[in-house]
């Protein structure tokens, strides 16, 4: 039997075996209408929602302008700040080593950053006992940067972050030796890990579904970041396992679509 | 009434316009949800959830896609979320399912083949299964699937082809019969 014939037989069998019933339109509408439209009095919520966003956007823009203005005023002239990635493996108690972004400044002390302390299992985490995630410690610089993300960490920014993360995870080599020697992957994972922390602390992290996804991404990205130089072949296997078990990539895809809807 | 006019009226709180929008799109959303969940109750919940979300977010609809595409995006997202929740929950009850399988061993050969076919589809990875159901069972074009799933049209074709290939592999024994 040809492939096309077999495909057609499968299609026909499935089409007839799982024929959808007539949609109970009225019953469903009876549930939808009060939730979508509520009482007549609550109807202006849509407009309130719109105006809330308008106010929030204006506030964000104003905060950004003031922030930039203050930055120019406070910072000494010709100050150049740049970010250098450095690796600091954490070796205590066999926990996960995480690449930390180190911030260097020519004339000013450390400007912004997220400090990653020694790693411990997250309290209440559903992950296995042998898997640890980096514990975030807030520092003033990080808080400032997080505050900026609070204003911009939505819509297209979130979509961009998710797309970059999905691209990185989808391009992970299946061969451990290749993954361990690919410094670009680890560096990119460290960058994205930093963004993940900022997003977790931002308004975007308040959404429970997104928060769970960001926590899972935090774990996976931390594992990817420590792949560089790793000799343990099980590390890569653990990453692929975590991606599969937690449906990470499909959830990232959903969140990307969701971000595009919101956008 | 044009789609834009309908949206404007819904945003102004016109329930009749809301119902009109719902009547236009709900049957297809429900069909897709049912195909993907194989559960009438869950399909109903997903459809309701889809329209509640759609009405709540209608103000942010930018008309970069058609309204149908936008609603179907929300629907697919709602269905996949529901399926993942159910899968996590039902994983604890695998033993019960296995017991039921043993009890139904005496059913006809044809029914058994059909059950195996359905199981093979259910066990397809989510991305392949979604594309296969949308294309082969619900007749969406690859362009429409690409819009709804936010993927390239070529990716949609690849996913459907991969899904069929996986089914052929899984059901190779049936093919010989």
Coordinates of C-alpha atoms in Angstrom, one line a residue:
Chain A
X1 CA 0.0 0.0 0.0
X2 CA 1.3 3.4 -0.9
X3 CA 2.0 6.0 1.8
X4 CA -0.7 8.4 0.4
X5 CA -3.3 5.6 0.4
X6 CA -2.4 4.7 4.0
X7 CA -2.5 8.4 5.1
X8 CA -5.9 8.7 3.5
X9 CA -7.3 5.7 5.3
X10 CA -6.0 7.0 8.6
X11 CA -7.5 10.4 7.9
X12 CA -10.9 8.9 7.0
X13 CA -11.0 6.7 10.0
X14 CA -10.1 9.5 12.4
X15 CA -12.6 11.9 10.7
X16 CA -15.5 9.5 11.2
X17 CA -14.5 8.2 14.6
X18 CA -14.1 11.5 16.3
X19 CA -16.8 13.5 14.6
X20 CA -17.5 16.6 16.7
X21 CA -21.0 16.9 18.1
X22 CA -23.2 20.0 17.4
X23 CA -21.7 22.8 19.4
X24 CA -24.0 23.8 22.3
X25 CA -23.9 27.5 21.3
X26 CA -26.6 28.8 23.7
X27 CA -25.3 26.9 26.7
X28 CA -21.8 28.1 26.1
X29 CA -22.9 31.7 25.5
X30 CA -24.8 31.6 28.8
X31 CA -21.5 31.0 30.5
X32 CA -19.5 33.4 28.4
X33 CA -21.8 36.4 28.5
X34 CA -21.7 37.2 32.2
X35 CA -17.9 36.6 32.3
X36 CA -17.2 38.7 29.3
X37 CA -19.8 41.5 29.7
X38 CA -20.8 41.2 33.4
X39 CA -23.4 43.5 34.7
X40 CA -24.3 46.6 32.8
X41 CA -22.5 48.5 35.5
X42 CA -19.2 46.7 35.0
X43 CA -19.2 47.2 31.3
X44 CA -17.0 50.4 31.3
X45 CA -14.2 48.0 32.5
X46 CA -12.9 47.8 29.0
X47 CA -12.5 51.5 28.8
X48 CA -10.9 51.5 32.3
X49 CA -8.6 48.8 31.1
X50 CA -7.6 50.9 28.1
X51 CA -7.1 54.1 30.1
X52 CA -5.0 52.1 32.7
X53 CA -2.7 51.0 29.9
X54 CA -2.5 54.6 28.6
X55 CA -1.6 55.9 32.0
X56 CA 0.9 53.1 32.6
X57 CA 2.5 53.7 29.2
X58 CA 2.7 57.5 29.9
X59 CA 4.1 56.8 33.4
X60 CA 6.7 54.4 31.9
X61 CA 7.8 56.9 29.3
X62 CA 8.0 59.7 31.9
X63 CA 10.0 57.4 34.3
X64 CA 12.4 56.5 31.4
X65 CA 12.9 60.2 30.5
X66 CA 13.5 61.2 34.1
X67 CA 15.8 58.2 34.7
X68 CA 17.9 59.0 31.6
X69 CA 18.0 62.7 32.6
X70 CA 19.1 61.8 36.2
X71 CA 21.7 59.4 34.8
X72 CA 23.2 62.1 32.6
X73 CA 23.1 64.6 35.5
X74 CA 24.6 62.3 38.2
X75 CA 27.1 60.3 36.2
X76 CA 30.5 61.9 35.6
X77 CA 31.2 62.9 32.0
X78 CA 32.8 60.4 29.6
X79 CA 31.8 57.5 31.8
X80 CA 31.6 54.3 29.8
X81 CA 29.8 51.3 31.2
X82 CA 30.0 48.0 29.6
X83 CA 29.1 44.5 30.5
X84 CA 31.6 41.7 30.6
X85 CA 30.5 38.1 31.1
X86 CA 32.7 36.2 33.5
X87 CA 32.3 32.7 34.7
X88 CA 32.3 31.9 38.4
X89 CA 31.6 28.2 39.1
X90 CA 30.0 27.6 42.4
X91 CA 31.4 24.5 43.9
X92 CA 29.9 24.3 47.3
X93 CA 27.6 21.4 48.2
X94 CA 27.6 20.1 44.7
X95 CA 25.1 22.6 43.5
X96 CA 24.7 24.1 40.0
X97 CA 27.5 26.5 38.9
X98 CA 26.1 29.5 37.2
X99 CA 27.8 32.0 34.9
X100 CA 27.4 35.4 36.4
X101 CA 27.3 38.7 34.6
X102 CA 30.0 40.9 36.0
X103 CA 29.6 44.6 35.3
X104 CA 32.6 46.8 34.9
X105 CA 32.7 50.5 34.7
X106 CA 35.7 52.6 33.9
X107 CA 34.9 55.5 36.3
X108 CA 32.0 54.5 38.3
X109 CA 31.4 51.7 40.7
X110 CA 29.2 48.8 39.6
X111 CA 26.2 50.2 37.9
X112 CA 23.6 47.5 37.5
X113 CA 23.5 43.7 37.8
X114 CA 21.9 40.7 39.3
X115 CA 23.9 38.9 42.0
X116 CA 23.6 35.2 42.0
X117 CA 24.4 33.7 45.3
X118 CA 25.3 30.1 46.0
X119 CA 22.8 27.8 44.6
X120 CA 20.1 26.0 46.6
X121 CA 16.9 24.2 45.8
X122 CA 14.0 26.6 45.6
X123 CA 11.7 26.2 48.5
X124 CA 8.4 24.6 47.5
X125 CA 9.9 23.6 44.1
X126 CA 8.5 20.6 42.4
X127 CA 11.8 19.8 40.9
X128 CA 13.8 16.8 42.0
X129 CA 16.0 16.9 45.0
X130 CA 19.2 16.6 42.9
X131 CA 18.4 19.7 40.8
X132 CA 19.3 23.0 42.2
X133 CA 18.5 26.5 40.8
X134 CA 20.3 29.7 41.4
X135 CA 18.9 31.8 44.2
X136 CA 18.4 35.4 43.3
X137 CA 19.6 38.1 45.6
X138 CA 18.4 41.6 45.0
X139 CA 20.9 44.3 44.8
X140 CA 20.1 48.0 44.3
X141 CA 21.5 48.0 40.7
X142 CA 19.4 45.0 39.8
X143 CA 16.4 46.5 41.4
X144 CA 16.8 49.6 39.3
X145 CA 17.2 47.6 36.1
X146 CA 14.2 45.4 37.2
X147 CA 12.2 48.5 37.6
X148 CA 12.9 49.4 34.0
X149 CA 11.8 46.0 33.0
X150 CA 8.6 46.5 35.0
X151 CA 7.8 49.2 32.5
X152 CA 9.0 47.6 29.3
X153 CA 9.0 43.9 30.0
X154 CA 5.8 43.3 28.1
X155 CA 4.5 42.7 24.7
X156 CA 7.2 42.8 22.1
X157 CA 10.1 42.8 24.6
X158 CA 8.7 39.7 26.2
X159 CA 8.1 38.2 22.7
X160 CA 11.7 39.0 21.7
X161 CA 13.1 37.4 24.9
X162 CA 11.0 34.3 24.4
X163 CA 11.9 34.0 20.7
X164 CA 15.6 34.3 21.6
X165 CA 15.3 31.7 24.4
X166 CA 13.4 29.3 22.1
X167 CA 16.0 29.7 19.4
X168 CA 18.8 29.0 21.8
X169 CA 17.1 25.9 23.3
X170 CA 16.0 24.6 19.9
X171 CA 19.6 24.9 18.7
X172 CA 21.2 23.0 21.6
X173 CA 23.5 20.4 20.2
X174 CA 22.6 16.8 20.9
X175 CA 26.2 15.9 21.2
X176 CA 27.7 16.7 24.6
X177 CA 31.2 17.4 23.4
X178 CA 29.9 19.9 20.9
X179 CA 27.7 21.6 23.6
X180 CA 30.5 21.8 26.1
X181 CA 32.9 23.4 23.7
X182 CA 30.4 25.9 22.3
X183 CA 31.1 29.0 24.4
X184 CA 28.6 31.1 22.4
X185 CA 25.8 28.9 23.6
X186 CA 26.8 29.2 27.3
X187 CA 27.4 33.0 27.0
X188 CA 24.0 33.5 25.3
X189 CA 22.4 31.4 28.0
X190 CA 24.0 33.6 30.7
X191 CA 22.6 36.7 29.0
X192 CA 19.2 35.2 28.8
X193 CA 19.4 34.0 32.4
X194 CA 20.0 37.5 33.5
X195 CA 17.0 38.7 31.5
X196 CA 15.0 35.8 33.1
X197 CA 15.8 37.1 36.6
X198 CA 14.8 40.6 35.6
X199 CA 11.6 39.4 34.1
X200 CA 10.8 37.3 37.2
X201 CA 11.2 40.5 39.3
X202 CA 9.2 42.6 36.8
X203 CA 5.4 43.1 36.4
X204 CA 5.5 40.3 33.8
X205 CA 6.5 37.9 36.5
X206 CA 3.2 38.5 38.3
X207 CA 1.3 36.4 35.9
X208 CA 1.2 32.9 37.4
X209 CA 1.6 31.0 34.1
X210 CA 4.4 33.2 32.9
X211 CA 6.0 33.0 36.3
X212 CA 6.1 29.2 36.2
X213 CA 7.5 29.3 32.7
X214 CA 10.2 31.8 33.7
X215 CA 11.2 29.6 36.6
X216 CA 11.5 26.6 34.4
X217 CA 13.5 28.6 31.9
X218 CA 15.7 29.9 34.7
X219 CA 16.5 26.3 35.6
X220 CA 17.2 25.2 32.1
X221 CA 19.3 28.3 31.2
X222 CA 21.3 27.8 34.3
X223 CA 22.1 24.3 33.3
X224 CA 23.0 25.4 29.8
X225 CA 25.2 28.2 31.1
X226 CA 27.2 25.7 33.1
X227 CA 27.7 23.3 30.1
X228 CA 30.8 25.2 29.1
X229 CA 33.8 23.0 30.0
X230 CA 31.5 20.3 31.6
X231 CA 32.8 16.8 31.3
X232 CA 29.7 15.1 32.5
X233 CA 27.6 13.8 29.6
X234 CA 24.6 13.5 31.8
X235 CA 24.3 17.3 32.0
X236 CA 23.1 17.7 28.5
X237 CA 20.8 14.7 28.9
X238 CA 19.3 16.4 32.0
X239 CA 18.6 19.6 30.0
X240 CA 16.9 17.8 27.2
X241 CA 14.9 15.8 29.8
X242 CA 13.9 19.0 31.6
X243 CA 12.8 20.5 28.3
X244 CA 10.6 17.5 27.5
X245 CA 9.2 16.8 30.9
X246 CA 8.1 20.3 31.5
X247 CA 6.9 21.0 27.9
X248 CA 9.2 24.0 28.0
X249 CA 9.4 24.7 24.2
X250 CA 5.7 24.4 23.5
X251 CA 5.0 26.6 26.5
X252 CA 7.5 29.2 25.3
X253 CA 5.7 29.1 21.9
X254 CA 2.4 29.6 23.6
X255 CA 3.7 32.5 25.6
X256 CA 5.2 34.0 22.5
X257 CA 1.8 33.8 20.8
X258 CA 0.2 35.2 23.9
X259 CA 2.7 38.1 23.9
X260 CA 1.9 38.8 20.3
X261 CA -1.8 38.8 21.1
X262 CA -1.3 41.2 24.0
X263 CA 1.0 43.3 21.8
Chain B
X1 CA -21.8 44.9 9.2
X2 CA -18.0 44.8 8.7
X3 CA -15.7 43.1 11.1
X4 CA -14.3 46.4 12.2
X5 CA -17.8 47.8 12.9
X6 CA -18.6 44.6 14.8
X7 CA -15.5 45.0 17.0
X8 CA -16.3 48.6 17.7
X9 CA -19.8 47.8 18.8
X10 CA -18.5 44.9 21.0
X11 CA -16.0 47.3 22.6
X12 CA -18.8 49.7 23.2
X13 CA -20.5 47.0 25.3
X14 CA -23.1 45.8 22.7
X15 CA -24.0 42.3 23.8
X16 CA -25.8 41.5 20.6
X17 CA -22.7 42.4 18.6
X18 CA -20.8 40.1 21.0
X19 CA -23.2 37.3 20.3
X20 CA -22.9 37.9 16.6
X21 CA -19.1 37.7 16.8
X22 CA -19.4 34.5 18.9
X23 CA -21.9 32.9 16.5
X24 CA -19.6 33.5 13.6
X25 CA -16.5 31.9 15.1
X26 CA -17.7 29.6 17.9
X27 CA -18.7 26.6 15.8
X28 CA -15.3 26.2 14.2
X29 CA -13.5 26.9 17.5
X30 CA -15.6 24.2 19.2
X31 CA -15.0 21.7 16.4
X32 CA -11.2 22.3 16.6
X33 CA -11.3 22.0 20.4
X34 CA -13.2 18.8 20.3
X35 CA -10.9 17.3 17.7
X36 CA -7.9 18.2 19.8
X37 CA -9.3 17.1 23.2
X38 CA -11.7 14.3 22.1
X39 CA -13.8 15.4 25.1
X40 CA -17.0 17.3 24.7
X41 CA -17.0 18.8 28.2
X42 CA -13.4 19.9 27.8
X43 CA -14.0 21.3 24.3
X44 CA -16.9 23.3 25.7
X45 CA -14.7 24.7 28.5
X46 CA -12.0 25.6 26.1
X47 CA -14.4 27.3 23.7
X48 CA -15.9 29.3 26.6
X49 CA -12.4 30.2 27.8
X50 CA -11.4 31.3 24.3
X51 CA -14.2 33.8 24.0
X52 CA -13.9 35.1 27.5
X53 CA -10.2 35.8 26.7
X54 CA -11.0 37.2 23.3
X55 CA -13.6 39.6 24.6
X56 CA -11.2 40.7 27.4
X57 CA -8.4 41.3 24.9
X58 CA -10.4 42.7 22.0
X59 CA -9.2 46.2 22.7
X60 CA -5.7 45.1 22.0
X61 CA -6.6 43.4 18.7
X62 CA -4.5 45.4 16.2
X63 CA -6.1 43.8 13.0
X64 CA -2.6 42.7 11.8
X65 CA -4.2 39.3 11.4
X66 CA -7.8 38.5 10.7
X67 CA -10.2 38.3 13.6
X68 CA -10.7 34.5 12.9
X69 CA -6.9 33.9 13.0
X70 CA -6.6 35.9 16.2
X71 CA -9.4 34.0 17.9
X72 CA -8.1 30.6 16.7
X73 CA -4.7 31.5 18.2
X74 CA -6.3 32.1 21.5
X75 CA -8.3 28.8 21.1
X76 CA -5.2 26.7 20.3
X77 CA -3.4 28.2 23.3
X78 CA -6.4 27.5 25.6
X79 CA -6.8 23.9 24.3
X80 CA -3.1 23.1 24.7
X81 CA -3.1 24.6 28.2
X82 CA -6.1 22.5 29.1
X83 CA -4.6 19.3 27.7
X84 CA -1.4 19.9 29.6
X85 CA -3.2 20.4 32.8
X86 CA -5.3 17.3 32.2
X87 CA -2.2 15.2 31.2
X88 CA -0.4 16.2 34.5
X89 CA -3.5 15.3 36.5
X90 CA -4.4 12.1 34.7
X91 CA -0.8 10.8 34.8
X92 CA -1.7 9.6 38.3
X93 CA -4.5 7.5 37.0
X94 CA -2.6 5.5 34.4
X95 CA -3.3 2.3 36.3
X96 CA -7.1 2.9 36.0
X97 CA -6.7 3.3 32.2
X98 CA -4.7 0.2 31.9
X99 CA -7.4 -1.7 33.9
X100 CA -10.0 -0.4 31.6
X101 CA -8.0 -1.6 28.6
X102 CA -7.9 -5.1 30.1
X103 CA -11.6 -5.1 30.6
X104 CA -12.3 -4.2 26.9
X105 CA -10.0 -6.8 25.4
X106 CA -13.0 -8.7 24.1
X107 CA -14.2 -5.9 21.8
X108 CA -14.2 -6.3 18.0
X109 CA -11.0 -6.3 16.0
X110 CA -12.1 -3.2 14.1
X111 CA -12.7 -1.3 17.3
X112 CA -9.3 -2.4 18.6
X113 CA -7.6 -1.1 15.4
X114 CA -9.5 2.2 15.7
X115 CA -8.4 2.5 19.4
X116 CA -4.8 1.9 18.4
X117 CA -5.1 4.5 15.7
X118 CA -6.6 7.1 18.0
X119 CA -3.9 6.3 20.6
X120 CA -1.2 6.7 18.0
X121 CA -2.6 10.2 17.2
X122 CA -2.9 11.1 20.9
X123 CA 0.7 10.1 21.5
X124 CA 2.1 12.3 18.7
X125 CA 4.2 15.2 20.0
X126 CA 2.0 18.2 20.5
X127 CA 3.3 20.3 17.6
X128 CA 2.8 17.6 15.1
X129 CA -0.6 16.5 16.5
X130 CA -2.0 20.1 16.4
X131 CA -0.9 20.6 12.8
X132 CA -2.2 17.2 11.7
X133 CA -5.6 17.8 13.3
X134 CA -6.0 21.3 11.9
X135 CA -5.0 20.3 8.4
X136 CA -6.1 16.7 7.8
X137 CA -9.2 16.7 10.0
X138 CA -10.5 20.3 10.1
X139 CA -9.4 21.4 6.7
X140 CA -7.3 24.4 7.6
X141 CA -4.9 25.5 4.9
X142 CA -1.2 25.6 5.7
X143 CA -1.4 29.4 5.4
X144 CA -4.1 29.5 8.0
X145 CA -2.2 27.1 10.3
X146 CA 0.9 29.2 9.9
X147 CA -1.0 32.3 10.9
X148 CA -2.7 30.7 13.9
X149 CA 0.5 29.0 15.3
X150 CA 2.7 31.9 14.4
X151 CA 5.0 29.6 12.3
X152 CA 6.1 29.6 8.6
X153 CA 3.9 28.0 6.1
X154 CA 6.7 25.6 5.2
X155 CA 7.0 24.6 8.9
X156 CA 3.3 23.7 8.9
X157 CA 3.8 21.5 5.9
X158 CA 6.8 19.9 7.5
X159 CA 4.9 19.2 10.7
X160 CA 2.0 17.6 8.9
X161 CA 4.3 15.5 6.9
X162 CA 6.3 14.5 10.0
X163 CA 3.0 13.6 11.8
X164 CA 1.9 11.4 9.0
X165 CA 5.3 9.7 8.9
X166 CA 5.3 9.1 12.6
X167 CA 1.8 7.6 12.3
X168 CA 2.9 5.3 9.5
X169 CA 5.8 4.1 11.6
X170 CA 3.7 3.5 14.7
X171 CA 1.0 1.8 12.7
X172 CA 3.2 -0.3 10.5
X173 CA 1.8 -3.5 11.9
X174 CA -1.8 -2.4 11.0
X175 CA -0.6 -1.6 7.5
X176 CA 0.5 -5.1 6.9
X177 CA -3.0 -6.3 8.0

